[in-house]
Short mmCIF file of C-alpha atoms in Angstrom, two decimals:
data_model
loop_
_atom_site.label_atom_id
_atom_site.label_comp_id
_atom_site.label_asym_id
_atom_site.label_seq_id
_atom_site.Cartn_x
_atom_site.Cartn_y
_atom_site.Cartn_z
CA MET A 7 -0.02 0.06 -0.05
CA SER A 8 1.42 3.46 -0.98
CA ALA A 9 1.95 6.17 1.51
CA THR A 10 -0.81 8.21 -0.22
CA MET A 11 -3.09 5.29 0.27
CA ILE A 12 -2.24 4.75 4.09
CA LEU A 13 -2.77 8.54 4.58
CA GLU A 14 -6.14 8.54 2.90
CA SER A 15 -7.11 5.49 5.03
CA ALA A 16 -6.06 7.01 8.21
CA GLN A 17 -7.95 10.25 7.41
CA SER A 18 -11.20 8.19 6.61
CA LEU A 19 -10.70 6.26 10.00
CA VAL A 20 -10.24 9.42 11.88
CA ALA A 21 -13.35 11.02 10.14
CA THR A 22 -15.27 8.03 10.90
CA LEU A 23 -14.27 7.98 14.50
CA LYS A 24 -14.84 11.70 15.12
CA ALA A 25 -18.47 11.37 13.68
CA ALA A 26 -19.26 8.28 15.66
CA ALA A 27 -17.54 9.11 18.81
CA GLU A 28 -20.03 11.62 20.24
CA PRO A 29 -22.61 10.16 22.59
CA THR A 30 -25.88 11.13 20.65
CA ARG A 31 -24.42 10.33 17.25
CA LEU A 32 -23.34 6.78 18.61
CA ARG A 33 -26.86 6.27 19.85
CA ILE A 34 -28.55 7.36 16.44
CA LEU A 35 -26.23 4.78 14.75
CA THR A 36 -27.04 2.10 17.32
CA LEU A 37 -30.88 2.78 16.62
CA LEU A 38 -30.35 2.83 12.94
CA ARG A 39 -29.07 -0.84 13.30
CA SER A 40 -32.83 -1.76 13.64
CA GLY A 41 -34.01 -0.16 10.52
CA PRO A 42 -34.63 3.27 8.96
CA LEU A 43 -36.05 6.13 11.02
CA THR A 44 -37.14 9.68 10.47
CA VAL A 45 -36.03 12.65 12.43
CA LYS A 46 -39.43 12.81 13.96
CA ASP A 47 -38.77 9.14 15.05
CA LEU A 48 -35.31 10.14 16.53
CA THR A 49 -36.79 13.15 18.17
CA ARG A 50 -39.40 11.07 20.19
CA ILE A 51 -36.80 8.37 21.05
CA LEU A 52 -33.90 10.49 22.00
CA GLY A 53 -35.78 13.38 23.54
CA GLN A 54 -33.77 16.11 21.71
CA SER A 55 -34.66 19.07 19.38
CA GLN A 56 -35.35 18.47 15.68
CA PRO A 57 -32.58 21.28 14.75
CA ARG A 58 -29.91 19.36 16.89
CA LEU A 59 -30.49 15.83 15.69
CA SER A 60 -30.35 17.37 12.21
CA ARG A 61 -27.00 18.57 12.73
CA HIS A 62 -25.84 15.13 13.99
CA LEU A 63 -27.42 13.20 10.94
CA LYS A 64 -25.68 15.71 8.74
CA LEU A 65 -22.40 15.00 10.20
CA LEU A 66 -23.03 11.22 10.13
CA ASN A 67 -24.19 11.54 6.38
CA GLU A 68 -21.00 13.49 5.60
CA ALA A 69 -18.91 10.95 7.30
CA GLY A 70 -20.44 8.33 5.11
CA LEU A 71 -21.91 6.50 8.10
CA ILE A 72 -25.68 6.87 7.14
CA ASP A 73 -27.48 7.35 4.00
CA ARG A 74 -30.70 9.54 3.39
CA ALA A 75 -33.63 8.62 1.32
CA PRO A 76 -36.33 11.35 0.78
CA GLU A 77 -39.85 10.37 0.33
CA GLY A 78 -42.14 13.38 -0.27
CA SER A 79 -41.75 15.86 2.81
CA TRP A 80 -40.21 13.02 4.90
CA VAL A 81 -36.61 11.63 4.88
CA TYR A 82 -35.79 8.24 6.07
CA PHE A 83 -32.11 7.63 7.45
CA HIS A 84 -30.43 4.31 7.33
CA LEU A 85 -27.03 2.84 8.06
CA ALA A 86 -24.69 2.95 5.06
CA GLU A 87 -23.76 -0.47 3.91
CA ARG A 88 -20.11 -0.03 5.07
CA ALA A 89 -21.23 1.11 8.33
CA ALA A 90 -23.44 -1.82 8.89
CA ARG A 91 -20.90 -4.52 7.81
CA ASP A 92 -17.26 -3.43 8.02
CA GLY A 93 -14.86 -0.52 9.14
CA ALA A 94 -14.51 1.23 12.15
CA GLY A 95 -18.25 2.25 12.57
CA ALA A 96 -19.27 -1.45 12.44
CA HIS A 97 -16.45 -2.31 15.10
CA LEU A 98 -17.79 0.37 17.27
CA LEU A 99 -21.32 -0.88 17.07
CA SER A 100 -20.35 -4.41 17.69
CA CYS A 101 -18.49 -3.18 20.86
CA LEU A 102 -21.49 -1.61 22.66
CA ASP A 103 -23.11 -3.53 25.64
CA PRO A 104 -26.99 -4.31 24.75
CA ALA A 105 -27.37 -4.27 28.36
CA ASP A 106 -26.10 -0.74 28.80
CA ALA A 107 -28.82 1.41 30.52
CA THR A 108 -29.06 4.11 27.81
CA VAL A 109 -29.01 1.52 25.09
CA ALA A 110 -31.61 -0.46 26.47
CA ARG A 111 -33.72 2.71 27.25
CA ASP A 112 -33.52 3.74 23.42
CA ARG A 113 -34.48 0.44 22.41
CA GLN A 114 -37.56 0.50 24.55
CA ARG A 115 -38.59 3.81 23.08
CA LEU A 116 -37.68 2.66 19.58
CA ASP A 117 -40.06 -0.49 20.12
CA ALA A 118 -42.96 2.11 21.26
CA VAL A 119 -42.38 3.93 18.06
CA LYS A 120 -42.95 0.83 16.05
CA ARG A 121 -45.84 -0.24 17.94
CA ASP A 122 -47.49 2.94 17.54
CA ARG A 123 -46.89 2.76 13.68
CA GLU A 124 -48.25 -0.56 13.43
CA ALA A 125 -51.25 0.54 15.54
CA ALA A 126 -52.15 3.26 13.38
CA ALA A 127 -51.94 1.00 10.36
CA GLN A 128 -54.05 -1.64 12.15
CA ALA A 129 -56.61 0.94 13.27
CA TYR A 130 -57.00 1.77 9.49
CA PHE A 131 -57.42 -1.78 8.50
CA ALA A 132 -60.20 -2.33 11.30
CA ARG A 133 -61.95 0.69 10.01
CA HIS A 134 -62.27 -0.33 6.62
CA ALA A 135 -61.96 -4.21 6.69
CA GLY A 136 -65.34 -4.52 4.92
CA GLU A 137 -64.45 -2.09 2.23
CA TRP A 138 -60.73 -3.00 1.58
CA ASP A 139 -61.41 -4.42 -1.87
CA LYS A 140 -62.91 -1.07 -2.72
CA ILE A 141 -60.14 1.17 -1.43
CA ARG A 142 -57.72 -0.87 -3.30
CA SER A 143 -59.65 -0.07 -6.33
CA LEU A 144 -59.05 3.63 -6.03
CA TYR A 145 -55.89 2.93 -7.46
CA ILE A 146 -55.63 1.24 -10.82
CA ASP A 147 -58.13 -1.31 -11.80
CA GLU A 148 -57.72 -4.10 -9.28
CA ALA A 149 -59.05 -6.63 -12.02
CA ASP A 150 -55.93 -5.58 -14.15
CA VAL A 151 -53.64 -6.02 -11.18
CA GLU A 152 -55.29 -9.58 -10.28
CA ALA A 153 -54.79 -10.72 -14.01
CA ALA A 154 -51.11 -9.65 -13.91
CA ILE A 155 -50.64 -11.61 -10.65
CA ALA A 156 -52.11 -14.52 -11.99
CA ASP A 157 -49.97 -14.24 -15.16
CA VAL A 158 -46.75 -13.83 -13.21
CA ILE A 159 -47.37 -16.84 -10.99
CA GLY A 160 -48.61 -18.77 -14.20
CA THR A 161 -48.85 -22.63 -13.79
CA ARG A 162 -46.32 -22.73 -10.88
CA LYS A 163 -47.36 -25.17 -8.32
CA ALA A 164 -46.51 -25.29 -4.49
CA ASP A 165 -47.19 -27.46 -1.53
CA LEU A 166 -47.76 -24.25 0.49
CA LEU A 167 -48.45 -20.72 -0.52
CA VAL A 168 -48.00 -17.83 1.87
CA ASP A 169 -49.94 -14.70 1.59
CA LEU A 170 -48.50 -11.85 3.85
CA GLY A 171 -50.69 -9.18 4.77
CA THR A 172 -53.67 -11.21 3.61
CA GLY A 173 -56.18 -8.53 4.12
CA THR A 174 -59.39 -9.75 2.72
CA GLY A 175 -57.90 -13.03 1.63
CA ARG A 176 -58.30 -12.21 -2.21
CA ILE A 177 -55.02 -13.59 -3.05
CA LEU A 178 -55.85 -16.94 -1.65
CA GLU A 179 -58.86 -17.02 -3.58
CA LEU A 180 -57.35 -15.70 -6.80
CA LEU A 181 -54.20 -18.23 -6.72
CA SER A 182 -56.38 -21.26 -5.15
CA LYS A 183 -55.37 -23.54 -8.11
CA ASN A 184 -51.64 -23.00 -7.38
CA TYR A 185 -51.28 -24.59 -4.02
CA ALA A 186 -52.05 -27.56 -2.27
CA ARG A 187 -52.36 -25.59 1.18
CA GLY A 188 -52.54 -21.92 1.60
CA ILE A 189 -52.14 -19.59 4.71
CA GLY A 190 -52.67 -15.99 5.05
CA PHE A 191 -51.18 -13.86 7.86
CA ASP A 192 -52.51 -10.65 9.10
CA LEU A 193 -52.51 -8.90 12.48
CA SER A 194 -56.10 -7.41 12.36
CA PRO A 195 -58.95 -9.51 13.75
CA ALA A 196 -61.36 -7.64 11.71
CA MET A 197 -59.52 -8.30 8.31
CA LEU A 198 -59.20 -12.01 9.39
CA SER A 199 -62.89 -12.42 10.07
CA TYR A 200 -63.65 -10.88 6.82
CA ALA A 201 -60.97 -13.12 4.95
CA ARG A 202 -62.59 -16.30 6.58
CA SER A 203 -66.15 -15.26 5.56
CA LYS A 204 -65.09 -14.67 1.93
CA LEU A 205 -62.97 -17.98 1.65
CA ASP A 206 -65.98 -19.86 3.08
CA LEU A 207 -68.30 -18.27 0.61
CA ALA A 208 -66.00 -19.20 -2.29
CA GLY A 209 -65.62 -22.77 -1.22
CA ILE A 210 -61.89 -22.74 -0.65
CA GLY A 211 -61.36 -25.35 2.01
CA HIS A 212 -57.47 -25.64 1.56
CA ALA A 213 -56.58 -22.16 2.69
CA GLN A 214 -56.84 -20.66 6.11
CA VAL A 215 -55.98 -17.40 7.53
CA ARG A 216 -54.22 -16.63 10.90
CA GLN A 217 -53.22 -13.82 13.00
CA GLY A 218 -49.51 -13.31 12.69
CA ASP A 219 -46.60 -11.00 12.69
CA ILE A 220 -45.24 -10.44 9.09
CA PHE A 221 -41.77 -9.87 10.79
CA ASP A 222 -41.74 -13.03 12.85
CA LEU A 223 -43.60 -15.74 10.95
CA PRO A 224 -44.67 -18.90 12.85
CA LEU A 225 -43.28 -21.16 9.96
CA PRO A 226 -40.08 -23.05 9.55
CA ASP A 227 -37.26 -22.30 7.24
CA ALA A 228 -37.62 -23.18 3.62
CA SER A 229 -41.28 -24.28 4.07
CA ALA A 230 -43.06 -22.29 1.25
CA GLY A 231 -43.00 -22.57 -2.50
CA ILE A 232 -44.84 -19.36 -3.18
CA VAL A 233 -44.61 -16.17 -1.03
CA VAL A 234 -46.83 -13.14 -2.05
CA MET A 235 -46.79 -9.58 -0.59
CA HIS A 236 -49.78 -7.81 -2.21
CA GLN A 237 -50.21 -4.15 -1.32
CA ILE A 238 -48.45 -4.48 2.24
CA LEU A 239 -44.93 -3.19 1.93
CA HIS A 240 -45.91 0.53 1.79
CA PHE A 241 -47.41 0.03 5.41
CA LEU A 242 -44.42 -1.07 6.84
CA ALA A 243 -41.83 0.86 8.74
CA ASP A 244 -39.09 -1.47 7.91
CA PRO A 245 -39.80 -3.13 4.44
CA GLN A 246 -36.57 -4.79 4.02
CA ARG A 247 -36.91 -6.75 7.33
CA ALA A 248 -40.34 -8.03 6.04
CA LEU A 249 -38.62 -9.14 2.80
CA GLN A 250 -35.80 -11.08 4.90
CA GLU A 251 -38.44 -12.90 6.78
CA ALA A 252 -40.32 -13.76 3.52
CA ALA A 253 -37.08 -15.06 1.89
CA ARG A 254 -36.41 -17.05 5.01
CA ILE A 255 -39.27 -19.41 4.73
CA LEU A 256 -38.87 -19.75 0.87
CA ALA A 257 -38.11 -23.23 -0.20
CA PRO A 258 -35.15 -23.87 -2.49
CA GLY A 259 -36.30 -22.83 -6.09
CA GLY A 260 -39.45 -21.01 -4.67
CA VAL A 261 -40.65 -17.65 -5.60
CA LEU A 262 -41.47 -14.41 -3.85
CA LEU A 263 -43.75 -12.08 -5.59
CA VAL A 264 -44.06 -8.34 -4.37
CA ALA A 265 -46.86 -6.28 -5.79
CA ASP A 266 -46.86 -2.70 -4.61
CA PHE A 267 -46.76 1.03 -5.85
CA ALA A 268 -44.05 2.46 -7.90
CA PRO A 269 -42.62 5.82 -6.45
CA HIS A 270 -45.08 8.58 -6.30
CA ALA A 271 -45.64 11.95 -4.81
CA LEU A 272 -49.05 11.91 -3.37
CA GLU A 273 -48.49 12.99 0.28
CA TYR A 274 -52.15 12.59 1.28
CA VAL A 275 -51.90 8.87 1.39
CA ARG A 276 -49.88 8.86 4.44
CA GLU A 277 -52.76 10.44 6.64
CA ALA A 278 -55.64 9.30 4.52
CA TYR A 279 -54.60 5.65 4.36
CA ALA A 280 -51.77 5.12 6.73
CA HIS A 281 -49.00 4.66 4.12
CA GLU A 282 -45.46 4.56 5.50
CA ARG A 283 -43.56 4.72 2.13
CA LEU A 284 -44.53 6.59 -1.17
CA GLY A 285 -43.75 3.64 -3.49
CA PHE A 286 -40.76 1.65 -4.34
CA ALA A 287 -38.32 1.92 -7.15
CA ASP A 288 -36.84 -0.84 -9.14
CA ASP A 289 -33.13 -0.22 -7.95
CA GLN A 290 -34.31 -0.03 -4.30
CA MET A 291 -36.06 -3.68 -4.75
CA ARG A 292 -33.31 -4.99 -6.60
CA HIS A 293 -30.97 -3.99 -3.62
CA TRP A 294 -33.04 -5.46 -1.14
CA PHE A 295 -33.66 -8.98 -2.97
CA ASP A 296 -29.99 -9.04 -3.42
CA GLU A 297 -29.40 -8.52 0.30
CA THR A 298 -31.81 -11.51 1.12
CA GLY A 299 -29.91 -13.80 -1.17
CA LEU A 300 -32.79 -13.89 -3.79
CA SER A 301 -32.17 -13.78 -7.60
CA SER A 302 -33.51 -13.76 -11.12
CA VAL A 303 -35.38 -10.73 -10.42
CA THR A 304 -37.91 -9.51 -12.82
CA SER A 305 -40.24 -6.64 -12.66
CA ARG A 306 -43.54 -5.45 -14.50
CA HIS A 307 -45.28 -2.07 -14.13
CA LEU A 308 -48.96 -1.64 -14.69
CA LYS A 309 -49.51 2.03 -15.48
CA PRO A 310 -52.77 4.12 -15.49
CA LYS A 311 -54.72 3.82 -18.58
CA ALA A 312 -55.04 7.16 -20.72
CA GLY A 313 -57.79 9.20 -19.54
CA ASP A 314 -57.48 7.77 -15.79
CA SER A 315 -57.57 10.38 -12.96
CA ARG A 316 -54.03 11.80 -12.36
CA ASP A 317 -53.81 10.51 -8.92
CA LYS A 318 -54.22 6.83 -10.05
CA LEU A 319 -50.97 5.11 -9.12
CA THR A 320 -48.61 2.80 -11.07
CA VAL A 321 -48.55 -1.02 -9.64
CA SER A 322 -45.27 -2.73 -9.96
CA MET A 323 -44.70 -6.31 -9.70
CA TRP A 324 -41.44 -7.94 -8.80
CA LEU A 325 -40.54 -11.66 -8.91
CA ALA A 326 -37.64 -13.24 -7.15
CA THR A 327 -36.49 -16.78 -7.01
CA ALA A 328 -34.66 -18.54 -4.05
CA PRO A 329 -31.58 -20.62 -4.81
CA ALA A 330 -32.16 -24.05 -6.13
CA LEU A 331 -29.90 -25.68 -3.78
CA PRO A 332 -28.85 -24.68 -0.27
CA GLY A 333 -25.43 -22.99 0.07
CA THR A 334 -25.29 -21.64 -3.47
CA THR A 335 -26.71 -18.15 -2.78
CA ALA A 336 -23.52 -16.17 -3.61
CA ALA A 337 -22.87 -18.03 -6.98
CA ARG A 338 -26.52 -17.81 -8.09
CA LYS A 339 -27.10 -13.97 -7.31
CA ASN A 340 -28.16 -12.03 -10.29
CA ARG A 341 -27.89 -8.30 -9.94
CA LYS A 342 -29.34 -7.57 -13.35
CA LEU A 343 -33.07 -6.67 -13.05
CA GLU A 344 -34.85 -7.51 -16.14
CA THR A 345 -37.87 -5.11 -16.76
CA ALA A 346 -41.01 -5.83 -18.88
CA SER A 347 -43.77 -3.19 -19.09
#
């Protein structure tokens, strides 16, 4: 290594340590290990003013320890890849004692923030359980979305299909010929009650719905041949974590289908419909799938028809495949996202 490279490496190390070695900034980095947060979230957890926290976030961003992802009027902050995996920042975080009183208190407040987020989404679901199909139709024509989902899944067969955030159970009904056994998970009792009645009415006896946490599914590893996440990701505070859990239950060669919104700027959906995220871009999804070890990612985009309201949203679909053989994830990764419109 040349003297210049050594000097640059030393300067980078010093900058990292200077940025991370302040107590509040170290607490921020620790919190972001659990997923992305907004300034509003951090203000509530740390009990500090927004201007002060914004200054800390700016310094961490300039040091390359965190990245910022604007979404409308909100900005989500998350650990930069190198800070999460290697380097001085990662080493500092690994040395922290999880039993430390300050760290433990921050974790409790973080858990409270996440519970409140989920409660807001579930309250919305509960209020609209009987009309959820109608609400989905406020976007692009739901019949077109369902036709595309059926086309993407095609003739694939699975011993077990899992529908995450099952809502009204419509996916279990739509794909009933593609599985021997279907399970839909949701947190809302009102939704589950409605879904059960719909499945009973349709005569679908090989599917059931259960109350379950999308981040902690009561299923063993590699147990599902098909996993579907239809219009659920944008409600979640930590979409990547949900994708990781979905990938965990995928059997070798199984597929994960995500149907959600493309990026948009309709801020009102945050308050009106409890949306956490304003859609997802192909590059973001490709990165998340790559992080979970899934490959052969393809995408399809269903744009509003000519003459539709300008507020109609584009629905995107991403299909990813689990490695066919255990232990071959690294060799089978495909970082190219094939796009079909």
